[in-house]
Tab-separated table of C-alpha atoms in Angstrom:
chain	number	residue	atom	x	y	z
A	167	UNK	CA	0.000	0.000	0.000
A	168	UNK	CA	1.034	3.599	-0.398
A	169	UNK	CA	1.097	4.105	3.352
A	170	UNK	CA	3.341	1.062	3.769
A	171	UNK	CA	5.746	2.431	1.220
A	172	UNK	CA	5.676	5.866	2.838
A	173	UNK	CA	5.916	5.188	6.555
A	174	UNK	CA	9.078	3.096	6.570
A	175	UNK	CA	10.526	4.557	3.361
A	176	UNK	CA	12.498	7.173	5.284
A	177	UNK	CA	14.073	4.646	7.689
A	178	UNK	CA	17.676	3.848	6.762
A	179	UNK	CA	18.458	0.940	9.115
A	180	UNK	CA	16.134	-1.391	11.020
A	181	UNK	CA	17.646	-3.288	13.934
A	182	UNK	CA	15.979	-6.024	15.986
A	183	UNK	CA	16.912	-6.644	19.629
A	184	UNK	CA	16.229	-10.281	20.474
A	185	UNK	CA	16.798	-12.973	23.048
A	186	UNK	CA	15.215	-16.322	23.612
A	187	UNK	CA	15.349	-15.595	27.333
A	188	UNK	CA	13.384	-13.083	29.349
A	189	UNK	CA	14.830	-10.604	31.805
A	190	UNK	CA	18.309	-10.388	30.256
A	191	UNK	CA	18.141	-6.705	29.384
A	192	UNK	CA	16.660	-6.389	25.889
A	193	UNK	CA	14.596	-3.294	26.683
A	194	UNK	CA	17.421	-1.808	28.718
A	195	UNK	CA	19.829	-2.295	25.809
A	196	UNK	CA	17.312	-1.003	23.247
A	197	UNK	CA	16.884	2.158	25.291
A	198	UNK	CA	20.621	2.710	25.871
A	199	UNK	CA	21.388	2.009	22.213
A	200	UNK	CA	18.798	4.563	21.128
A	201	UNK	CA	20.141	7.188	23.532
A	202	UNK	CA	23.744	6.530	22.461
A	203	UNK	CA	22.918	6.756	18.755
A	204	UNK	CA	20.997	9.968	19.414
A	205	UNK	CA	24.026	11.381	21.267
A	206	UNK	CA	26.065	10.586	18.169
A	207	UNK	CA	23.724	12.822	16.179
A	208	UNK	CA	21.595	10.118	14.541
A	209	UNK	CA	17.834	10.227	14.050
A	210	UNK	CA	16.432	7.318	16.051
A	211	UNK	CA	13.123	5.561	16.575
A	212	UNK	CA	12.122	2.710	18.901
A	213	UNK	CA	9.338	0.252	18.206
A	214	UNK	CA	8.324	-1.714	21.315
A	215	UNK	CA	6.500	-4.870	20.209
A	216	UNK	CA	6.420	-6.477	23.649
A	217	UNK	CA	2.646	-6.472	23.903
A	218	UNK	CA	2.393	-8.245	27.269
A	219	UNK	CA	5.228	-6.465	29.032
A	220	UNK	CA	6.028	-3.105	27.370
A	221	UNK	CA	8.940	-1.675	29.350
A	222	UNK	CA	10.266	1.099	27.103
A	223	UNK	CA	7.799	3.897	28.030
A	224	UNK	CA	8.768	3.734	31.719
A	225	UNK	CA	12.479	3.587	30.873
A	226	UNK	CA	12.115	6.846	28.957
A	227	UNK	CA	9.730	8.385	31.497
A	228	UNK	CA	6.754	8.643	29.160
A	229	UNK	CA	4.519	5.966	30.650
A	230	UNK	CA	1.663	8.459	30.949
A	231	UNK	CA	1.726	9.614	27.324
A	232	UNK	CA	-1.047	9.140	24.800
A	233	UNK	CA	-0.710	8.715	21.046
A	234	UNK	CA	-2.385	10.724	18.339
A	235	UNK	CA	-3.184	10.157	14.709
A	236	UNK	CA	-2.238	12.254	11.738
A	237	UNK	CA	-2.969	11.843	8.016
A	238	UNK	CA	-0.256	9.255	7.463
A	239	UNK	CA	-0.975	7.249	10.590
A	240	UNK	CA	-0.006	7.246	14.258
A	241	UNK	CA	2.315	9.912	15.521
A	242	UNK	CA	5.054	8.450	17.708
A	243	UNK	CA	5.792	9.896	21.129
A	244	UNK	CA	8.983	11.956	21.136
A	245	UNK	CA	11.302	11.213	24.034
A	246	UNK	CA	14.780	11.828	25.319
A	247	UNK	CA	16.405	15.017	26.499
A	248	UNK	CA	15.835	16.840	23.221
A	249	UNK	CA	12.572	15.031	22.511
A	250	UNK	CA	14.134	13.717	19.321
A	251	UNK	CA	13.738	9.942	19.733
A	252	UNK	CA	10.508	8.617	18.257
A	253	UNK	CA	8.825	5.884	20.299
A	254	UNK	CA	5.827	3.666	19.656
A	255	UNK	CA	4.707	1.098	22.201
A	256	UNK	CA	1.492	-0.630	23.036
A	257	UNK	CA	2.044	0.775	26.493
A	258	UNK	CA	0.618	4.012	25.128
A	259	UNK	CA	-2.613	2.398	24.055
A	260	UNK	CA	-3.536	0.958	27.434
A	261	UNK	CA	-6.213	2.815	29.361
A	262	UNK	CA	-4.659	1.827	32.638
A	263	UNK	CA	-1.020	0.749	32.934
A	264	UNK	CA	-1.952	-2.257	35.089
A	265	UNK	CA	-4.316	-3.592	32.442
A	266	UNK	CA	-3.089	-6.943	31.200
A	267	UNK	CA	-3.046	-7.401	27.444
A	268	UNK	CA	-4.489	-10.901	27.413
A	269	UNK	CA	-4.548	-11.563	23.721
A	270	UNK	CA	-4.056	-14.687	21.719
A	271	UNK	CA	-1.664	-14.778	18.801
A	272	UNK	CA	-3.938	-13.630	15.932
A	273	UNK	CA	-4.896	-10.424	17.705
A	274	UNK	CA	-1.284	-9.690	18.599
A	275	UNK	CA	-0.272	-10.276	14.980
A	276	UNK	CA	-2.828	-7.770	13.726
A	277	UNK	CA	-1.558	-5.074	16.063
A	278	UNK	CA	2.085	-5.676	15.219
A	279	UNK	CA	1.350	-5.391	11.525
A	280	UNK	CA	-0.365	-2.082	12.250
A	281	UNK	CA	2.533	-0.855	14.322
A	282	UNK	CA	4.955	-1.586	11.544
A	283	UNK	CA	2.944	-0.023	8.721
A	284	UNK	CA	0.920	2.744	10.330
A	285	UNK	CA	3.388	4.717	12.418
A	286	UNK	CA	4.505	7.975	10.791
A	287	UNK	CA	8.204	7.572	11.547
A	288	UNK	CA	9.452	10.179	9.104
A	289	UNK	CA	13.182	10.147	8.335
A	290	UNK	CA	15.205	7.959	10.674
A	291	UNK	CA	18.776	6.693	10.573
A	292	UNK	CA	17.931	3.813	12.924
A	293	UNK	CA	14.709	2.109	13.960
A	294	UNK	CA	15.340	-0.171	16.940
A	295	UNK	CA	12.733	-2.881	17.454
A	296	UNK	CA	12.503	-4.204	21.012
A	297	UNK	CA	10.924	-7.651	21.298
A	298	UNK	CA	9.507	-9.875	24.061
A	299	UNK	CA	11.256	-13.106	25.094
A	300	UNK	CA	10.647	-16.242	23.040
A	301	UNK	CA	10.286	-17.240	19.413
A	302	UNK	CA	6.573	-16.926	18.804
A	303	UNK	CA	3.817	-14.817	17.298
A	304	UNK	CA	5.363	-11.415	17.961
A	305	UNK	CA	8.691	-12.440	16.434
A	306	UNK	CA	7.248	-14.177	13.401
A	307	UNK	CA	4.878	-11.293	12.689
A	308	UNK	CA	7.482	-8.590	13.203
A	309	UNK	CA	9.983	-10.220	10.852
A	310	UNK	CA	7.246	-10.885	8.285
A	311	UNK	CA	5.957	-7.323	8.416
A	312	UNK	CA	9.471	-5.870	8.163
A	313	UNK	CA	10.657	-8.196	5.401
A	314	UNK	CA	9.830	-5.869	2.454
A	315	UNK	CA	12.091	-3.272	4.060
A	316	UNK	CA	15.829	-3.180	4.666
A	317	UNK	CA	16.585	-5.157	7.826
A	318	UNK	CA	20.056	-4.372	9.111
A	319	UNK	CA	20.086	-7.320	11.421
A	320	UNK	CA	19.538	-8.568	14.964
A	321	UNK	CA	21.406	-7.956	18.204
A	322	UNK	CA	21.061	-10.910	20.586
A	323	UNK	CA	21.148	-10.298	24.319
A	324	UNK	CA	22.026	-12.857	26.979
A	325	UNK	CA	23.357	-13.245	30.526
A	326	UNK	CA	26.178	-15.630	31.465
A	327	UNK	CA	24.284	-18.616	32.914
B	205	UNK	CA	-16.220	-34.697	25.210
B	206	UNK	CA	-12.769	-33.101	25.273
B	207	UNK	CA	-13.425	-31.464	28.611
B	208	UNK	CA	-14.616	-34.788	29.969
B	209	UNK	CA	-11.428	-36.442	28.713
B	210	UNK	CA	-9.260	-33.845	30.467
B	211	UNK	CA	-11.303	-34.111	33.636
B	212	UNK	CA	-10.827	-37.862	33.657
B	213	UNK	CA	-7.062	-37.616	33.138
B	214	UNK	CA	-6.681	-35.033	35.888
B	215	UNK	CA	-9.075	-36.676	38.313
B	216	UNK	CA	-6.277	-38.148	40.390
B	217	UNK	CA	-4.554	-34.749	40.853
B	218	UNK	CA	-5.217	-33.367	44.330
B	219	UNK	CA	-3.583	-29.932	44.160
B	220	UNK	CA	-2.571	-27.762	41.211
B	221	UNK	CA	-0.343	-24.721	41.526
B	222	UNK	CA	0.511	-22.402	38.617
B	223	UNK	CA	3.777	-20.454	38.748
B	224	UNK	CA	3.371	-17.190	36.847
B	225	UNK	CA	4.946	-13.807	36.217
B	226	UNK	CA	4.278	-11.041	33.768
B	227	UNK	CA	8.062	-10.593	33.606
B	228	UNK	CA	10.717	-12.849	32.158
B	229	UNK	CA	13.887	-13.906	33.919
B	230	UNK	CA	12.620	-13.426	37.490
B	231	UNK	CA	12.963	-17.040	38.578
B	232	UNK	CA	9.734	-18.831	37.701
B	233	UNK	CA	11.414	-22.026	36.522
B	234	UNK	CA	13.928	-21.896	39.351
B	235	UNK	CA	11.091	-21.576	41.834
B	236	UNK	CA	8.929	-24.242	40.177
B	237	UNK	CA	11.799	-26.711	40.335
B	238	UNK	CA	12.564	-25.966	43.984
B	239	UNK	CA	8.881	-26.130	44.902
B	240	UNK	CA	8.755	-29.557	43.273
B	241	UNK	CA	11.909	-30.727	45.092
B	242	UNK	CA	10.665	-29.271	48.365
B	243	UNK	CA	7.286	-30.983	48.166
B	244	UNK	CA	8.814	-34.277	46.988
B	245	UNK	CA	11.076	-34.384	50.053
B	246	UNK	CA	8.075	-36.040	51.693
B	247	UNK	CA	8.314	-39.531	50.161
B	248	UNK	CA	4.619	-40.046	50.718
B	249	UNK	CA	3.723	-37.224	48.348
B	250	UNK	CA	3.597	-37.728	44.588
B	251	UNK	CA	4.706	-34.587	42.776
B	252	UNK	CA	4.395	-33.692	39.085
B	253	UNK	CA	6.122	-30.772	37.357
B	254	UNK	CA	4.756	-29.620	33.996
B	255	UNK	CA	6.772	-27.133	31.931
B	256	UNK	CA	4.583	-25.329	29.387
B	257	UNK	CA	7.214	-22.780	28.366
B	258	UNK	CA	7.308	-24.007	24.805
B	259	UNK	CA	9.786	-21.435	23.447
B	260	UNK	CA	12.182	-21.486	26.383
B	261	UNK	CA	11.802	-24.711	28.385
B	262	UNK	CA	14.233	-24.443	31.272
B	263	UNK	CA	12.951	-27.244	33.472
B	264	UNK	CA	14.852	-30.141	31.844
B	265	UNK	CA	18.211	-28.458	32.510
B	266	UNK	CA	17.267	-27.252	36.000
B	267	UNK	CA	16.091	-30.745	36.998
B	268	UNK	CA	19.196	-32.431	35.537
B	269	UNK	CA	17.151	-34.180	32.845
B	270	UNK	CA	18.643	-32.801	29.647
B	271	UNK	CA	18.763	-35.356	26.884
B	272	UNK	CA	15.980	-37.458	28.337
B	273	UNK	CA	13.321	-38.717	25.959
B	274	UNK	CA	9.631	-39.219	26.534
B	275	UNK	CA	8.325	-42.778	26.345
B	276	UNK	CA	4.923	-43.834	25.170
B	277	UNK	CA	2.977	-46.623	26.740
B	278	UNK	CA	-0.547	-47.944	26.464
B	279	UNK	CA	-1.708	-45.460	29.031
B	280	UNK	CA	-0.113	-42.426	27.396
B	281	UNK	CA	3.138	-40.463	27.636
B	282	UNK	CA	5.284	-41.259	30.640
B	283	UNK	CA	6.725	-38.344	32.552
B	284	UNK	CA	10.460	-38.424	33.179
B	285	UNK	CA	11.134	-39.295	36.798
B	286	UNK	CA	13.787	-37.466	38.803
B	287	UNK	CA	12.823	-39.356	41.930
B	288	UNK	CA	10.271	-42.108	42.348
B	289	UNK	CA	7.801	-39.504	43.556
B	290	UNK	CA	8.767	-36.631	41.272
B	291	UNK	CA	7.823	-36.762	37.589
B	292	UNK	CA	8.548	-34.074	34.990
B	293	UNK	CA	7.141	-33.251	31.556
B	294	UNK	CA	8.421	-30.523	29.247
B	295	UNK	CA	8.477	-29.743	25.537
B	296	UNK	CA	12.234	-29.782	26.018
B	297	UNK	CA	12.024	-33.588	26.050
B	298	UNK	CA	10.417	-33.585	22.620
B	299	UNK	CA	13.182	-31.627	20.871
B	300	UNK	CA	15.828	-33.545	18.958
B	301	UNK	CA	18.455	-30.979	19.940
B	302	UNK	CA	18.397	-28.520	22.860
B	303	UNK	CA	19.217	-25.689	20.456
B	304	UNK	CA	16.203	-26.363	18.223
B	305	UNK	CA	13.950	-23.304	18.261
B	306	UNK	CA	10.256	-23.960	18.613
B	307	UNK	CA	8.902	-21.192	16.399
B	308	UNK	CA	5.197	-21.769	16.741
B	309	UNK	CA	2.230	-19.470	16.678
B	310	UNK	CA	-0.370	-19.555	19.408
B	311	UNK	CA	-2.761	-22.217	18.111
B	312	UNK	CA	-0.015	-24.810	17.722
B	313	UNK	CA	1.289	-24.068	21.221
B	314	UNK	CA	-2.209	-24.489	22.626
B	315	UNK	CA	-2.484	-27.862	20.906
B	316	UNK	CA	0.663	-29.124	22.603
B	317	UNK	CA	-0.425	-27.913	26.017
B	318	UNK	CA	-3.728	-29.710	25.621
B	319	UNK	CA	-1.857	-32.834	24.575
B	320	UNK	CA	0.346	-32.650	27.644
B	321	UNK	CA	-2.670	-32.509	29.881
B	322	UNK	CA	-4.600	-35.155	27.992
B	323	UNK	CA	-1.920	-37.672	27.065
B	324	UNK	CA	0.562	-37.650	29.942
B	325	UNK	CA	-0.009	-40.510	32.329
B	326	UNK	CA	0.661	-38.746	35.613
B	327	UNK	CA	-1.033	-41.351	37.770
B	328	UNK	CA	-2.067	-40.317	41.256
B	329	UNK	CA	-0.600	-36.890	42.015
B	330	UNK	CA	-0.682	-34.903	45.246
B	331	UNK	CA	0.803	-31.745	43.698
B	332	UNK	CA	0.849	-30.709	40.048
B	333	UNK	CA	3.104	-27.685	39.549
B	334	UNK	CA	2.853	-25.865	36.241
B	335	UNK	CA	5.768	-23.667	35.143
B	336	UNK	CA	4.743	-21.035	32.587
B	337	UNK	CA	6.510	-18.667	30.181
B	338	UNK	CA	6.488	-14.896	30.850
B	339	UNK	CA	3.494	-12.885	29.685
B	340	UNK	CA	-0.276	-13.096	29.537
B	341	UNK	CA	-0.986	-14.852	26.271
B	342	UNK	CA	-1.962	-18.101	24.588
B	343	UNK	CA	-0.175	-20.434	26.991
B	344	UNK	CA	-1.705	-18.761	30.020
B	345	UNK	CA	-5.218	-18.541	28.671
B	346	UNK	CA	-5.046	-22.137	27.531
B	347	UNK	CA	-3.703	-23.620	30.727
B	348	UNK	CA	-6.367	-21.864	32.798
B	349	UNK	CA	-9.030	-22.971	30.331
B	350	UNK	CA	-7.903	-26.595	30.150
B	351	UNK	CA	-7.289	-26.902	33.875
B	352	UNK	CA	-10.780	-25.665	34.648
B	353	UNK	CA	-11.619	-29.310	33.981
B	354	UNK	CA	-9.891	-29.989	37.261
B	355	UNK	CA	-9.332	-27.607	40.113
B	356	UNK	CA	-6.541	-25.032	40.371
B	357	UNK	CA	-5.650	-24.245	43.978
B	358	UNK	CA	-4.065	-21.020	42.871
B	359	UNK	CA	-1.185	-19.131	41.354
B	360	UNK	CA	2.178	-18.196	42.816
B	361	UNK	CA	3.438	-15.030	41.169
B	362	UNK	CA	7.160	-14.362	40.945
B	363	UNK	CA	8.793	-10.961	40.734
B	364	UNK	CA	12.020	-9.095	41.406
B	365	UNK	CA	12.121	-5.847	43.393
B	366	UNK	CA	12.441	-3.256	40.626
B	367	UNK	CA	9.567	-1.282	39.156
B	368	UNK	CA	10.236	-2.517	35.604
B	369	UNK	CA	9.358	-6.023	36.887
B	370	UNK	CA	6.500	-4.937	39.133
B	371	UNK	CA	4.705	-3.136	36.322
B	372	UNK	CA	4.506	-6.405	34.386
B	373	UNK	CA	3.580	-8.353	37.514
B	374	UNK	CA	0.647	-6.047	38.288
B	375	UNK	CA	-0.678	-7.006	34.869
B	376	UNK	CA	-0.307	-10.654	35.769
B	377	UNK	CA	-2.251	-10.086	38.990
B	378	UNK	CA	-4.982	-8.445	36.953
B	379	UNK	CA	-4.929	-11.371	34.551
B	380	UNK	CA	-5.495	-13.749	37.465
B	381	UNK	CA	-8.417	-11.668	38.663
B	382	UNK	CA	-9.871	-11.493	35.155
B	383	UNK	CA	-9.837	-15.289	34.751
B	384	UNK	CA	-10.832	-15.849	38.389
B	385	UNK	CA	-7.624	-17.620	39.287
B	386	UNK	CA	-6.955	-17.418	43.061
B	387	UNK	CA	-3.618	-15.904	43.959
B	388	UNK	CA	-1.782	-17.858	46.631
B	389	UNK	CA	0.765	-15.069	46.874
B	390	UNK	CA	3.811	-13.294	45.483
B	391	UNK	CA	7.473	-14.268	45.820
B	392	UNK	CA	10.147	-11.583	45.507
B	393	UNK	CA	13.339	-13.096	44.093
B	394	UNK	CA	16.758	-11.445	43.841
B	395	UNK	CA	15.829	-9.490	46.950
B	396	UNK	CA	19.143	-8.229	48.224
B	397	UNK	CA	22.579	-9.811	48.164
B	398	UNK	CA	24.639	-10.666	51.219
B	399	UNK	CA	28.332	-10.877	50.424
B	400	UNK	CA	29.711	-14.157	51.718
B	401	UNK	CA	33.067	-12.432	52.432
B	402	UNK	CA	32.192	-9.157	54.149
B	403	UNK	CA	28.575	-9.985	55.074
B	404	UNK	CA	27.405	-6.571	53.850
B	405	UNK	CA	23.987	-6.466	52.227
B	406	UNK	CA	23.558	-4.755	48.830
B	407	UNK	CA	20.423	-4.104	46.833
B	408	UNK	CA	21.393	-5.279	43.351
B	409	UNK	CA	17.878	-4.528	42.064
B	410	UNK	CA	16.781	-1.612	44.259
B	411	UNK	CA	13.058	-1.550	45.043
B	412	UNK	CA	12.659	2.038	43.835
B	413	UNK	CA	8.888	1.919	44.237
B	414	UNK	CA	8.688	-0.174	47.400
B	415	UNK	CA	9.263	-3.596	45.884
B	416	UNK	CA	6.876	-6.507	46.086
B	417	UNK	CA	5.950	-5.593	49.641
B	418	UNK	CA	4.357	-2.281	48.657
B	419	UNK	CA	2.754	-3.779	45.551
B	420	UNK	CA	1.191	-6.583	47.608
B	421	UNK	CA	-0.128	-4.084	50.144
B	422	UNK	CA	-1.634	-1.954	47.386
B	423	UNK	CA	-3.249	-4.879	45.598
B	424	UNK	CA	-4.235	-6.884	48.693
B	425	UNK	CA	-2.307	-10.006	47.813
B	426	UNK	CA	-0.152	-12.046	50.130
B	427	UNK	CA	3.639	-11.659	50.061
B	428	UNK	CA	4.818	-15.233	50.530
B	429	UNK	CA	8.430	-14.244	51.044
B	430	UNK	CA	11.593	-12.588	49.788
B	431	UNK	CA	14.531	-14.624	48.503
B	432	UNK	CA	18.007	-13.064	48.426
B	433	UNK	CA	20.417	-13.439	45.497
B	434	UNK	CA	22.817	-16.316	45.921
B	435	UNK	CA	25.201	-17.153	43.056
B	436	UNK	CA	24.860	-20.804	44.050
B	437	UNK	CA	21.246	-20.742	42.856
B	438	UNK	CA	22.213	-20.056	39.252
B	439	UNK	CA	25.033	-22.592	39.457
B	440	UNK	CA	22.755	-25.303	40.799
B	441	UNK	CA	20.252	-24.617	38.033
B	442	UNK	CA	22.932	-24.825	35.367
B	443	UNK	CA	24.141	-28.131	36.834
B	444	UNK	CA	20.688	-29.615	37.283
B	445	UNK	CA	21.037	-29.972	41.061
B	446	UNK	CA	18.575	-28.988	43.750
B	447	UNK	CA	19.833	-25.738	45.337
B	448	UNK	CA	18.035	-26.678	48.557
B	449	UNK	CA	20.171	-29.822	48.779
B	450	UNK	CA	23.405	-28.173	47.582
B	451	UNK	CA	23.268	-25.166	49.919
B	452	UNK	CA	21.148	-26.083	52.924
B	453	UNK	CA	22.648	-23.286	55.038
B	454	UNK	CA	22.036	-20.442	52.598
B	455	UNK	CA	19.603	-17.690	53.691
B	456	UNK	CA	17.975	-18.223	50.299
B	457	UNK	CA	17.272	-21.859	51.178
B	458	UNK	CA	15.629	-20.799	54.411
B	459	UNK	CA	13.438	-18.333	52.510
B	460	UNK	CA	12.486	-20.890	49.885
B	461	UNK	CA	11.599	-23.477	52.537
B	462	UNK	CA	9.369	-21.022	54.392
B	463	UNK	CA	7.620	-20.087	51.189
B	464	UNK	CA	7.122	-23.728	50.188
B	465	UNK	CA	5.617	-24.445	53.574
B	466	UNK	CA	3.182	-21.548	53.255
B	467	UNK	CA	2.090	-22.833	49.843
B	468	UNK	CA	1.590	-26.295	51.236
B	469	UNK	CA	-0.474	-24.921	54.112
B	470	UNK	CA	-2.594	-22.888	51.695
B	471	UNK	CA	-3.321	-25.962	49.573
B	472	UNK	CA	-4.101	-28.219	52.530
B	473	UNK	CA	-6.367	-25.627	54.094
B	474	UNK	CA	-8.145	-25.134	50.811
B	475	UNK	CA	-8.737	-28.842	50.603
B	476	UNK	CA	-10.171	-28.973	54.091
B	477	UNK	CA	-12.544	-26.134	53.294
B	478	UNK	CA	-13.667	-27.887	50.119
B	479	UNK	CA	-14.246	-31.136	51.935
B	480	UNK	CA	-16.285	-29.275	54.515
B	481	UNK	CA	-18.452	-27.822	51.736
B	482	UNK	CA	-18.914	-31.223	50.143
């Protein structure tokens, strides 16, 4: 679709942050990576596809933000010291932060597809995609939805044990 | 007919405990394994440990059962026995190599979970412990749905002290309430570290918003206990040994044992109340 071609067309590099294991520091790394790249003068966006446990909004102190729509889709929330990092997370769509997103795979897949194609990212040097633990619906759908675009690659996070 | 089949298979299970967390890497599998070991210390109790973390099954390694295969008999799949009274089932046993990724969507995962419950010949079980993956998704919905054929005593929810964990755990608590799953209580893992050399206590994961204690107060759930960090725990898990047996003097062992006792008391009391009603 035209929107699909437009919304990710301005993104130079897409990076996935993965781990089979939970609690190893994916979201922490995604956040620090984004902040470091921003410090180096790059235009950065973060896509948080952890639907059950979205951690990025709190890490960037925007857990109380709401998202708005514009003509080309959803407007990301701008975070960081100079409000120049673009962030989209399902955390922003929850009415109450303690609400559990108790969805089965198909519903999660639909939302991820929307996240990938309907966020008005604009021009970015790097889009960092933070993922939940595992190798399931979210991962399959994210990779599928991103496939038509240039995927730089994946960074895998672990702990020593 | 399916529900009846499940009910029949699970008829001989007296108590069922789910181990949950919204957050990954907080110690669900570690706790599930130690709960199983702790309960099985009583030779008169038959304990079953079911690992439904299909993408990241840790239980085989933690129980020292890596490389074991599942056997089929006339009466179904046999669990793998660690002790005579402690049987284990995990998708890990079905993989040809431990590095094989199980890249399945929800419906296929649900199918396997149902098969575990329907086809595993557990026999008579006093305690069925179910270890789950992080999150609130297919696996969790399915296990609650399928186990409604029998009776779930309740859920033990695991967390660590920091807010990034607690915010996911609050969701899990809400999930339990939504599906009417009783909450036995919350366990706070990685709660402080006492240096074995200088005996000073450090907060490796500072409870910046009051930790599990404050969360439990706010949400009116029971705090079953706090377990300090002990590097021996991770080592024991990696080596497939019971930490409780390897480090009987550790403060963490004491905490775990207290928590296990409280869970046991909860289940027994529950049973008594049910019998009274009947």
